[in-house]
Amino acid sequence: GQNIDQPTEMTATEGAIVQINCTYQTSGFNGLFWYQQHAGEAPTFLSYNVLDGLEEKGRFSSFLSRSKGYSYLLLKELQMKDSASYLCAVRDRNDYKLSFGAGTTVTVRA
Amino acid sequence: NAGVMQNPRHLVRRRGQEARLRCSPMKGHSHVYWYRQLPEEGLKFMVYLQKENIIDESGMPKERFSAEFPKEGPSILRIQQVVRGDSAAYFCASSAPGEDPLKSFFGQGTRLTVV
């Protein structure tokens, strides 16, 4: 089975940095994904880590430590439009099946 | 270049009725995945289909739920005799053969409310 934990809510100020942690305990591992989901909208793909280390993509970075079962998503230079839910998901040994955390709702304040 | 299209966006059903949710994948995509998002919970995998084949339905409830992806037309997720606990957002994602299925695109979802 899969057990994926992330904080429920975080609040930050416009222009600041926020780090969303995700810990997982899974029976198999074949990659960790982060998605962004605005209220009432579809999840959109943000990042993918399968090896340990940091992946940077503009204002968004994602880190993975497989030995610790730990990942984080770093959002820099926060903008109001970054207010959304951020979903951590782990892929199992199969190519297609994802197990999602409950999501972290990030609120950006002016 | 239309994305994954789901309809209806919102669906209200009375307990005991049937719900039919449709998903038209992106052009050129022949793989469809259905996920369910219960209130305050993460998305949960339900079923993976290719044209005319169910590949993995391990996430589908054993009763009342069925899915198909015919040779022509959209994929259909059918829920018979709906109950209040079926109220959720149902998301469909699609991908093309040979592409990473988990960088696939999600549709806007169908929000089912059972009253």
Coordinates of N, CA and C in Angstrom, one line a residue:
Chain A
G1 N 0.8 -1.2 0.0 CA 0.0 0.0 0.0 C 0.9 1.2 0.0
Q2 N 0.2 2.4 -0.1 CA 0.9 3.7 -0.2 C 0.4 4.6 1.0
N3 N 1.3 5.3 1.6 CA 1.0 6.2 2.6 C 1.7 7.5 2.3
I4 N 1.0 8.6 2.0 CA 1.7 9.8 1.5 C 1.1 10.9 2.4
D5 N 2.0 11.7 3.1 CA 1.6 12.7 4.0 C 2.2 14.1 3.5
Q6 N 1.4 15.1 3.6 CA 1.8 16.4 3.3 C 0.9 17.3 4.2
P7 N 1.4 18.6 4.5 CA 0.6 19.4 5.4 C -0.7 19.9 4.7
T8 N -1.7 20.1 5.5 CA -3.0 20.5 4.9 C -3.0 21.9 4.4
E9 N -2.4 22.8 5.1 CA -2.5 24.2 4.7 C -1.2 25.0 5.0
M10 N -0.9 25.9 4.1 CA 0.3 26.8 4.4 C -0.1 28.2 3.9
T11 N 0.4 29.2 4.5 CA 0.1 30.6 4.1 C 1.5 31.3 4.0
A12 N 1.6 32.2 3.0 CA 2.8 32.9 2.8 C 2.5 34.2 2.1
T13 N 3.5 35.1 2.2 CA 3.3 36.5 1.6 C 3.8 36.5 0.2
E14 N 3.2 37.4 -0.6 CA 3.6 37.6 -2.0 C 5.1 37.9 -2.0
G15 N 5.8 37.3 -2.9 CA 7.3 37.5 -3.0 C 8.1 36.6 -2.2
A16 N 7.5 35.9 -1.2 CA 8.3 35.1 -0.3 C 8.5 33.7 -0.9
I17 N 9.1 32.8 -0.1 CA 9.4 31.4 -0.5 C 8.5 30.5 0.4
V18 N 8.0 29.4 -0.2 CA 7.3 28.4 0.6 C 7.8 27.1 0.2
Q19 N 8.0 26.2 1.2 CA 8.5 24.8 1.0 C 7.4 23.9 1.5
I20 N 6.9 23.0 0.6 CA 5.9 22.1 0.9 C 6.6 20.7 1.0
N21 N 6.5 20.1 2.2 CA 7.1 18.8 2.4 C 6.1 17.6 2.1
C22 N 6.7 16.5 1.7 CA 5.9 15.3 1.4 C 6.7 14.1 1.9
T23 N 6.2 13.3 2.7 CA 6.8 12.1 3.1 C 6.0 10.9 2.6
Y24 N 6.6 9.8 2.3 CA 5.9 8.7 1.7 C 6.4 7.4 2.3
Q25 N 5.6 6.4 2.4 CA 5.9 5.0 2.7 C 5.2 4.2 1.7
T26 N 5.9 3.6 0.8 CA 5.2 2.9 -0.3 C 5.8 1.5 -0.5
S27 N 5.0 0.6 -1.1 CA 5.5 -0.8 -1.3 C 6.4 -0.8 -2.5
G28 N 6.3 0.1 -3.4 CA 7.2 0.2 -4.5 C 7.4 1.7 -4.9
F29 N 8.4 2.0 -5.6 CA 8.6 3.4 -5.9 C 9.2 3.5 -7.3
N30 N 8.6 4.3 -8.1 CA 9.1 4.6 -9.5 C 8.8 6.0 -9.9
G31 N 9.1 6.9 -9.0 CA 9.0 8.3 -9.3 C 8.1 9.1 -8.4
L32 N 8.4 10.4 -8.2 CA 7.5 11.2 -7.4 C 7.1 12.4 -8.2
F33 N 5.9 12.8 -8.1 CA 5.3 13.9 -9.0 C 4.7 15.0 -8.1
W34 N 4.8 16.2 -8.6 CA 4.0 17.3 -8.0 C 3.1 17.9 -9.0
Y35 N 1.8 18.1 -8.5 CA 0.8 18.7 -9.4 C 0.3 20.0 -8.7
Q36 N -0.2 20.9 -9.5 CA -0.9 22.1 -9.0 C -2.3 22.0 -9.4
Q37 N -3.2 22.3 -8.4 CA -4.6 22.2 -8.7 C -5.3 23.4 -8.1
H38 N -5.8 24.3 -9.0 CA -6.6 25.4 -8.6 C -8.0 24.9 -8.3
A39 N -8.7 25.6 -7.4 CA -10.1 25.2 -7.0 C -11.0 25.0 -8.2
G40 N -11.6 23.8 -8.3 CA -12.5 23.5 -9.3 C -11.9 23.2 -10.7
E41 N -10.6 23.1 -10.7 CA -9.9 22.9 -12.0 C -9.2 21.5 -12.0
A42 N -8.6 21.2 -13.1 CA -7.9 19.9 -13.2 C -6.5 20.1 -12.7
P43 N -5.9 19.0 -12.1 CA -4.5 19.0 -11.7 C -3.6 19.3 -13.0
T44 N -2.6 20.1 -12.8 CA -1.6 20.3 -13.9 C -0.2 19.8 -13.4
F45 N 0.5 19.2 -14.2 CA 1.8 18.6 -13.9 C 2.8 19.7 -13.7
L46 N 3.6 19.6 -12.6 CA 4.6 20.6 -12.2 C 6.0 20.0 -12.4
S47 N 6.2 18.8 -11.7 CA 7.6 18.3 -11.7 C 7.6 16.8 -11.4
Y48 N 8.7 16.2 -11.7 CA 8.9 14.7 -11.6 C 10.3 14.5 -11.1
N49 N 10.5 13.7 -10.1 CA 11.8 13.3 -9.6 C 11.8 11.8 -9.5
V50 N 12.8 11.1 -10.0 CA 13.0 9.7 -9.8 C 14.4 9.4 -9.2
L51 N 15.3 10.3 -9.4 CA 16.6 10.2 -8.7 C 16.8 11.2 -7.6
D52 N 17.6 10.9 -6.6 CA 17.8 11.9 -5.5 C 18.4 13.2 -6.1
G53 N 17.9 14.3 -5.4 CA 18.5 15.6 -5.8 C 17.4 16.6 -6.1
L54 N 17.9 17.7 -6.6 CA 17.0 18.8 -6.8 C 16.8 19.0 -8.3
E55 N 15.5 19.2 -8.7 CA 15.2 19.6 -10.0 C 14.6 21.0 -10.0
E56 N 15.2 21.8 -10.8 CA 14.7 23.2 -10.8 C 14.1 23.6 -12.1
K57 N 13.0 24.3 -12.0 CA 12.2 24.7 -13.2 C 11.6 26.0 -13.0
G58 N 12.4 27.1 -13.3 CA 11.9 28.4 -13.1 C 11.7 28.7 -11.6
R59 N 10.5 29.2 -11.2 CA 10.3 29.5 -9.8 C 10.0 28.3 -8.9
F60 N 9.9 27.2 -9.6 CA 9.5 25.9 -8.9 C 10.7 25.0 -8.9
S61 N 11.0 24.4 -7.7 CA 12.0 23.3 -7.6 C 11.4 22.2 -6.8
S62 N 11.9 21.0 -7.1 CA 11.5 19.8 -6.3 C 12.7 19.0 -6.0
F63 N 12.7 18.5 -4.8 CA 13.8 17.7 -4.2 C 13.3 16.3 -3.8
L64 N 14.2 15.3 -4.0 CA 13.8 14.0 -3.6 C 15.0 13.3 -2.8
S65 N 14.6 12.6 -1.7 CA 15.6 11.7 -1.0 C 14.9 10.4 -0.9
R66 N 15.3 9.4 -1.7 CA 14.6 8.1 -1.7 C 14.9 7.4 -0.4
S67 N 16.1 7.5 0.2 CA 16.4 6.8 1.4 C 15.5 7.3 2.6
K68 N 15.2 8.5 2.5 CA 14.4 9.1 3.6 C 12.9 9.1 3.3
G69 N 12.5 8.7 2.1 CA 11.1 8.8 1.7 C 10.6 10.2 1.8
Y70 N 11.3 11.1 1.2 CA 11.0 12.5 1.5 C 11.2 13.3 0.2
S71 N 10.3 14.3 0.0 CA 10.4 15.2 -1.1 C 9.9 16.6 -0.6
Y72 N 10.3 17.6 -1.3 CA 9.7 18.9 -1.1 C 9.6 19.6 -2.4
L73 N 8.6 20.5 -2.4 CA 8.4 21.4 -3.5 C 8.6 22.8 -3.0
L74 N 9.5 23.5 -3.7 CA 9.9 24.9 -3.3 C 9.3 25.9 -4.3
L75 N 8.5 26.8 -3.8 CA 8.0 27.9 -4.6 C 8.6 29.2 -4.3
K76 N 9.3 29.8 -5.2 CA 10.0 31.1 -5.0 C 9.3 32.2 -5.6
E77 N 9.5 33.4 -5.0 CA 9.0 34.7 -5.6 C 7.4 34.5 -5.8
L78 N 6.8 34.1 -4.7 CA 5.4 33.8 -4.7 C 4.5 34.9 -5.3
Q79 N 3.6 34.5 -6.1 CA 2.6 35.4 -6.8 C 1.2 35.0 -6.3
M80 N 0.3 35.9 -6.4 CA -1.1 35.6 -6.0 C -1.6 34.4 -6.7
K81 N -1.3 34.3 -8.0 CA -1.8 33.2 -8.8 C -1.3 31.8 -8.3
D82 N -0.3 31.8 -7.4 CA 0.2 30.5 -6.9 C -0.7 30.0 -5.8
S83 N -1.7 30.7 -5.4 CA -2.6 30.2 -4.4 C -3.4 29.0 -5.1
A84 N -3.2 27.8 -4.5 CA -3.7 26.6 -5.1 C -3.5 25.5 -4.2
S85 N -3.9 24.3 -4.6 CA -3.6 23.1 -3.8 C -2.4 22.4 -4.6
Y86 N -1.5 21.9 -3.8 CA -0.3 21.2 -4.4 C -0.3 19.8 -4.0
L87 N -0.3 18.9 -5.0 CA -0.5 17.5 -4.7 C 0.8 16.7 -5.0
C88 N 1.2 16.0 -4.0 CA 2.3 15.1 -4.0 C 1.8 13.7 -4.4
A89 N 2.5 13.1 -5.4 CA 2.0 11.7 -5.8 C 3.2 10.8 -6.1
V90 N 3.0 9.6 -5.8 CA 4.1 8.6 -6.0 C 3.6 7.6 -7.0
R91 N 4.5 7.2 -7.9 CA 4.2 6.2 -8.9 C 4.7 4.9 -8.3
D92 N 3.9 3.8 -8.5 CA 4.4 2.5 -8.0 C 5.1 1.8 -9.2
R93 N 5.4 0.6 -9.0 CA 6.3 -0.1 -10.0 C 5.6 -0.1 -11.4
N94 N 4.3 -0.1 -11.4 CA 3.7 0.0 -12.7 C 3.9 1.4 -13.3
D95 N 3.7 1.5 -14.6 CA 4.0 2.7 -15.3 C 2.9 3.8 -15.1
Y96 N 1.7 3.4 -14.7 CA 0.7 4.3 -14.8 C 0.0 4.7 -13.5
K97 N 0.1 3.9 -12.5 CA -0.7 4.2 -11.3 C -0.1 5.1 -10.3
L98 N -0.8 6.2 -10.0 CA -0.3 7.2 -9.0 C -1.1 7.1 -7.7
S99 N -0.4 7.3 -6.6 CA -1.0 7.4 -5.3 C -0.8 8.8 -4.9
F100 N -1.9 9.5 -4.6 CA -1.8 11.0 -4.2 C -1.9 11.2 -2.7
G101 N -1.2 12.2 -2.3 CA -1.5 12.8 -1.0 C -2.7 13.6 -1.0
A102 N -3.2 14.1 0.1 CA -4.5 14.8 0.2 C -4.3 16.2 -0.3
G103 N -3.1 16.7 -0.5 CA -2.8 18.0 -1.1 C -2.6 19.0 0.0
T104 N -1.8 20.1 -0.3 CA -1.5 21.2 0.6 C -2.1 22.4 -0.1
T105 N -3.0 23.1 0.6 CA -3.6 24.3 0.1 C -2.7 25.5 0.5
V106 N -2.1 26.2 -0.5 CA -1.2 27.3 -0.2 C -2.0 28.6 -0.5
T107 N -2.0 29.5 0.4 CA -2.7 30.8 0.3 C -1.6 31.9 0.3
V108 N -1.6 32.6 -0.8 CA -0.6 33.7 -0.9 C -1.3 35.0 -0.6
R109 N -0.8 35.8 0.4 CA -1.4 37.0 0.8 C -0.5 38.2 0.4
A110 N -1.2 39.3 0.1 CA -0.5 40.5 -0.4 C 0.3 41.1 0.8
Chain B
N1 N -6.5 22.9 -30.5 CA -6.0 21.6 -30.0 C -6.6 21.4 -28.7
A2 N -7.8 20.8 -28.7 CA -8.6 20.6 -27.5 C -7.9 19.6 -26.6
G3 N -8.0 19.9 -25.3 CA -7.5 19.0 -24.3 C -8.4 17.9 -24.0
V4 N -8.2 17.3 -22.8 CA -9.1 16.2 -22.4 C -10.5 16.8 -22.1
M5 N -11.5 16.3 -22.7 CA -12.9 16.9 -22.4 C -13.7 16.0 -21.6
Q6 N -14.2 16.5 -20.5 CA -15.1 15.7 -19.7 C -16.5 16.4 -19.7
N7 N -17.5 15.6 -19.7 CA -18.9 16.2 -19.5 C -19.8 15.2 -18.9
P8 N -20.7 15.7 -18.1 CA -20.9 17.1 -17.8 C -19.9 17.6 -16.8
R9 N -19.8 18.9 -16.6 CA -18.9 19.4 -15.6 C -19.5 19.2 -14.2
H10 N -20.8 19.3 -14.1 CA -21.5 19.1 -12.9 C -22.7 18.2 -13.1
L11 N -22.9 17.3 -12.2 CA -24.0 16.3 -12.4 C -24.7 16.1 -11.0
V12 N -26.0 16.2 -11.0 CA -26.7 16.0 -9.7 C -27.6 14.8 -10.0
R13 N -27.6 13.9 -9.1 CA -28.4 12.7 -9.2 C -29.0 12.4 -7.8
R14 N -30.2 11.8 -7.9 CA -30.9 11.4 -6.6 C -30.4 10.0 -6.3
R15 N -30.4 9.7 -5.0 CA -30.0 8.3 -4.6 C -30.8 7.3 -5.4
G16 N -30.1 6.3 -5.9 CA -30.7 5.2 -6.6 C -30.7 5.4 -8.2
Q17 N -30.4 6.6 -8.6 CA -30.3 6.8 -10.1 C -29.0 6.4 -10.6
E18 N -28.8 6.5 -11.9 CA -27.6 6.1 -12.6 C -26.8 7.4 -13.0
A19 N -25.5 7.4 -12.9 CA -24.7 8.5 -13.3 C -23.8 8.0 -14.4
R20 N -23.7 8.8 -15.5 CA -22.8 8.5 -16.6 C -21.9 9.6 -16.8
L21 N -20.6 9.4 -16.7 CA -19.6 10.4 -16.9 C -18.8 10.1 -18.2
R22 N -18.6 11.1 -19.0 CA -17.9 10.9 -20.2 C -16.6 11.6 -20.3
C23 N -15.7 11.0 -21.0 CA -14.3 11.5 -21.1 C -13.9 11.3 -22.6
S24 N -13.6 12.4 -23.3 CA -13.0 12.3 -24.6 C -11.5 12.7 -24.5
P25 N -10.7 11.7 -24.8 CA -9.2 12.0 -24.6 C -8.7 13.0 -25.7
M26 N -7.5 13.4 -25.5 CA -6.9 14.3 -26.4 C -6.7 13.6 -27.7
K27 N -6.7 14.3 -28.8 CA -6.5 13.7 -30.1 C -5.2 12.9 -30.2
G28 N -5.3 11.7 -30.6 CA -4.1 10.8 -30.7 C -3.9 10.0 -29.5
H29 N -4.6 10.3 -28.4 CA -4.5 9.5 -27.2 C -5.4 8.3 -27.2
S30 N -4.9 7.1 -26.9 CA -5.7 6.0 -26.8 C -5.7 5.3 -25.4
H31 N -5.1 6.0 -24.5 CA -5.1 5.5 -23.1 C -5.8 6.4 -22.2
V32 N -6.7 5.9 -21.4 CA -7.5 6.7 -20.5 C -7.4 6.2 -19.1
Y33 N -7.3 7.1 -18.1 CA -7.3 6.8 -16.7 C -8.4 7.6 -16.0
W34 N -9.1 6.9 -15.1 CA -10.0 7.6 -14.3 C -9.6 7.7 -12.8
Y35 N -9.7 8.9 -12.2 CA -9.4 9.1 -10.8 C -10.6 9.7 -10.1
R36 N -10.7 9.4 -8.8 CA -11.8 10.0 -8.0 C -11.2 10.8 -6.9
Q37 N -11.8 12.0 -6.7 CA -11.3 12.9 -5.6 C -12.5 13.1 -4.6
L38 N -12.4 12.5 -3.5 CA -13.5 12.7 -2.5 C -13.1 14.0 -1.8
P39 N -14.1 14.6 -1.2 CA -13.9 15.9 -0.4 C -12.8 15.7 0.6
E40 N -11.9 16.7 0.6 CA -10.8 16.7 1.6 C -9.8 15.5 1.5
E41 N -9.9 14.8 0.4 CA -9.0 13.6 0.2 C -8.2 13.8 -1.1
G42 N -7.2 13.0 -1.3 CA -6.4 13.0 -2.5 C -7.1 12.2 -3.6
L43 N -6.6 12.4 -4.8 CA -7.1 11.7 -5.9 C -6.8 10.2 -5.8
K44 N -7.7 9.3 -6.1 CA -7.4 7.9 -6.0 C -7.7 7.2 -7.4
F45 N -6.7 6.5 -7.8 CA -6.8 5.7 -9.1 C -8.0 4.8 -9.1
M46 N -8.7 4.8 -10.2 CA -9.9 3.9 -10.3 C -9.6 2.8 -11.4
V47 N -9.3 3.3 -12.6 CA -9.3 2.3 -13.7 C -8.4 2.9 -14.8
Y48 N -7.8 2.0 -15.6 CA -7.0 2.3 -16.7 C -7.5 1.5 -17.9
L49 N -7.8 2.2 -19.0 CA -8.4 1.6 -20.1 C -7.6 2.0 -21.4
Q50 N -7.5 1.1 -22.3 CA -7.1 1.3 -23.7 C -8.3 1.0 -24.5
K51 N -8.3 1.4 -25.8 CA -9.4 1.2 -26.7 C -9.9 -0.2 -26.6
E52 N -11.2 -0.4 -26.2 CA -11.9 -1.7 -26.1 C -11.3 -2.6 -25.0
N53 N -10.4 -2.2 -24.2 CA -9.8 -3.0 -23.2 C -9.7 -2.4 -21.8
I54 N -10.0 -3.1 -20.8 CA -9.7 -2.6 -19.4 C -8.4 -3.2 -19.0
I55 N -7.4 -2.4 -18.7 CA -6.1 -2.9 -18.4 C -6.0 -3.1 -16.9
D56 N -6.5 -2.2 -16.1 CA -6.4 -2.3 -14.7 C -7.6 -1.6 -14.0
E57 N -8.4 -2.4 -13.3 CA -9.6 -1.8 -12.7 C -9.5 -2.0 -11.2
S58 N -8.3 -2.1 -10.7 CA -8.1 -2.5 -9.3 C -8.6 -1.4 -8.3
G59 N -8.8 -0.2 -8.8 CA -9.3 0.9 -7.9 C -10.8 1.1 -8.0
M60 N -11.4 0.3 -8.8 CA -12.9 0.4 -8.9 C -13.6 -0.3 -7.8
P61 N -14.6 0.3 -7.2 CA -15.4 -0.5 -6.3 C -16.0 -1.7 -7.0
K62 N -16.2 -2.7 -6.2 CA -16.6 -4.0 -6.8 C -18.0 -4.0 -7.4
E63 N -18.8 -3.2 -6.8 CA -20.2 -3.2 -7.2 C -20.6 -1.8 -7.7
R64 N -21.6 -1.7 -8.6 CA -22.2 -0.5 -9.1 C -21.4 0.3 -10.1
F65 N -20.1 0.1 -10.1 CA -19.2 0.9 -10.9 C -18.7 0.1 -12.1
S66 N -18.7 0.7 -13.3 CA -18.2 0.1 -14.5 C -17.6 1.2 -15.4
A67 N -16.7 0.8 -16.3 CA -16.0 1.7 -17.2 C -15.8 1.0 -18.5
E68 N -15.9 1.8 -19.6 CA -15.6 1.3 -20.9 C -15.0 2.4 -21.7
F69 N -14.3 1.9 -22.8 CA -13.7 2.8 -23.7 C -13.8 2.2 -25.1
P70 N -15.0 2.4 -25.8 CA -15.2 1.7 -27.0 C -14.3 2.2 -28.1
K71 N -14.4 1.5 -29.2 CA -13.6 1.8 -30.4 C -13.9 3.2 -30.9
E72 N -15.1 3.5 -30.9 CA -15.6 4.9 -31.3 C -16.2 5.6 -30.1
G73 N -16.0 6.8 -29.9 CA -16.6 7.6 -28.9 C -15.8 7.7 -27.6
P74 N -16.4 8.4 -26.7 CA -15.7 8.7 -25.4 C -15.6 7.5 -24.5
S75 N -14.8 7.6 -23.5 CA -14.8 6.6 -22.4 C -16.0 7.0 -21.5
I76 N -16.6 6.0 -20.9 CA -17.7 6.2 -20.1 C -17.5 5.6 -18.7
L77 N -17.7 6.3 -17.6 CA -17.7 5.8 -16.3 C -19.1 5.8 -15.8
R78 N -19.6 4.6 -15.5 CA -21.0 4.5 -15.1 C -21.1 4.1 -13.7
I79 N -22.0 4.8 -13.0 CA -22.2 4.4 -11.6 C -23.7 4.1 -11.4
Q80 N -24.1 2.9 -11.1 CA -25.5 2.5 -11.0 C -25.9 2.7 -9.5
Q81 N -27.2 3.0 -9.3 CA -27.8 3.1 -8.0 C -26.9 4.0 -7.1
V82 N -26.7 5.2 -7.5 CA -25.8 6.1 -6.7 C -26.2 6.3 -5.3
V83 N -25.2 6.4 -4.4 CA -25.4 6.7 -3.0 C -24.7 8.0 -2.7
R84 N -25.0 8.6 -1.5 CA -24.4 9.9 -1.1 C -22.9 9.8 -1.1
G85 N -22.3 8.7 -0.7 CA -20.9 8.5 -0.7 C -20.2 8.6 -2.0
D86 N -21.0 8.5 -3.1 CA -20.4 8.6 -4.5 C -20.1 10.1 -4.8
S87 N -20.6 11.0 -4.1 CA -20.4 12.4 -4.3 C -18.9 12.7 -4.3
A88 N -18.4 13.2 -5.4 CA -17.0 13.4 -5.5 C -16.7 14.1 -6.9
A89 N -15.4 14.5 -7.1 CA -15.0 14.9 -8.4 C -14.3 13.7 -9.1
Y90 N -14.7 13.5 -10.3 CA -14.2 12.4 -11.1 C -13.3 13.0 -12.2
F91 N -12.1 12.6 -12.2 CA -11.1 13.2 -13.2 C -10.7 12.1 -14.2
C92 N -10.6 12.5 -15.4 CA -10.1 11.6 -16.5 C -8.8 12.2 -17.0
A93 N -7.8 11.3 -17.3 CA -6.6 11.7 -17.9 C -6.3 10.8 -19.1
S94 N -5.6 11.4 -20.0 CA -5.3 10.6 -21.2 C -3.8 10.7 -21.6
S95 N -3.3 9.7 -22.3 CA -2.0 9.7 -22.8 C -1.9 8.9 -24.1
A96 N -0.8 9.1 -24.8 CA -0.5 8.4 -26.1 C 0.4 7.3 -25.8
P97 N 0.3 6.2 -26.6 CA 1.2 5.1 -26.5 C 2.6 5.5 -26.6
G98 N 3.5 5.0 -25.7 CA 4.9 5.4 -25.8 C 5.3 6.6 -25.0
E99 N 4.3 7.4 -24.6 CA 4.6 8.6 -23.8 C 4.4 8.3 -22.3
D100 N 5.1 9.0 -21.5 CA 5.0 8.8 -20.1 C 3.6 9.0 -19.7
P101 N 2.9 8.0 -19.2 CA 1.5 8.2 -18.9 C 1.2 9.1 -17.7
L102 N 2.2 9.4 -16.9 CA 2.0 10.2 -15.8 C 2.3 11.7 -16.0
K103 N 2.8 12.0 -17.2 CA 2.8 13.4 -17.6 C 1.6 13.6 -18.5
S104 N 0.6 12.8 -18.3 CA -0.6 12.9 -19.1 C -1.4 14.1 -18.7
F105 N -2.4 14.4 -19.4 CA -3.2 15.6 -19.2 C -4.5 15.2 -18.5
F106 N -4.9 16.0 -17.5 CA -6.2 15.7 -16.9 C -7.3 16.6 -17.5
G107 N -8.5 16.1 -17.5 CA -9.7 16.9 -17.9 C -10.1 17.7 -16.7
Q108 N -11.1 18.5 -17.0 CA -11.6 19.5 -15.9 C -12.4 18.8 -14.8
G109 N -12.8 17.5 -15.1 CA -13.5 16.8 -14.0 C -15.0 16.9 -14.1
T110 N -15.6 15.9 -13.6 CA -17.1 16.0 -13.4 C -17.4 15.9 -11.9
R111 N -18.1 16.9 -11.4 CA -18.4 17.0 -10.0 C -19.8 16.4 -9.8
L112 N -19.8 15.2 -9.2 CA -21.1 14.5 -9.0 C -21.6 14.8 -7.6
T113 N -22.8 15.2 -7.5 CA -23.5 15.4 -6.2 C -24.7 14.5 -6.2
V114 N -24.8 13.7 -5.1 CA -25.9 12.8 -5.0 C -26.8 13.3 -3.8
V115 N -28.0 13.6 -4.2 CA -28.9 14.2 -3.1 C -30.0 13.2 -2.7

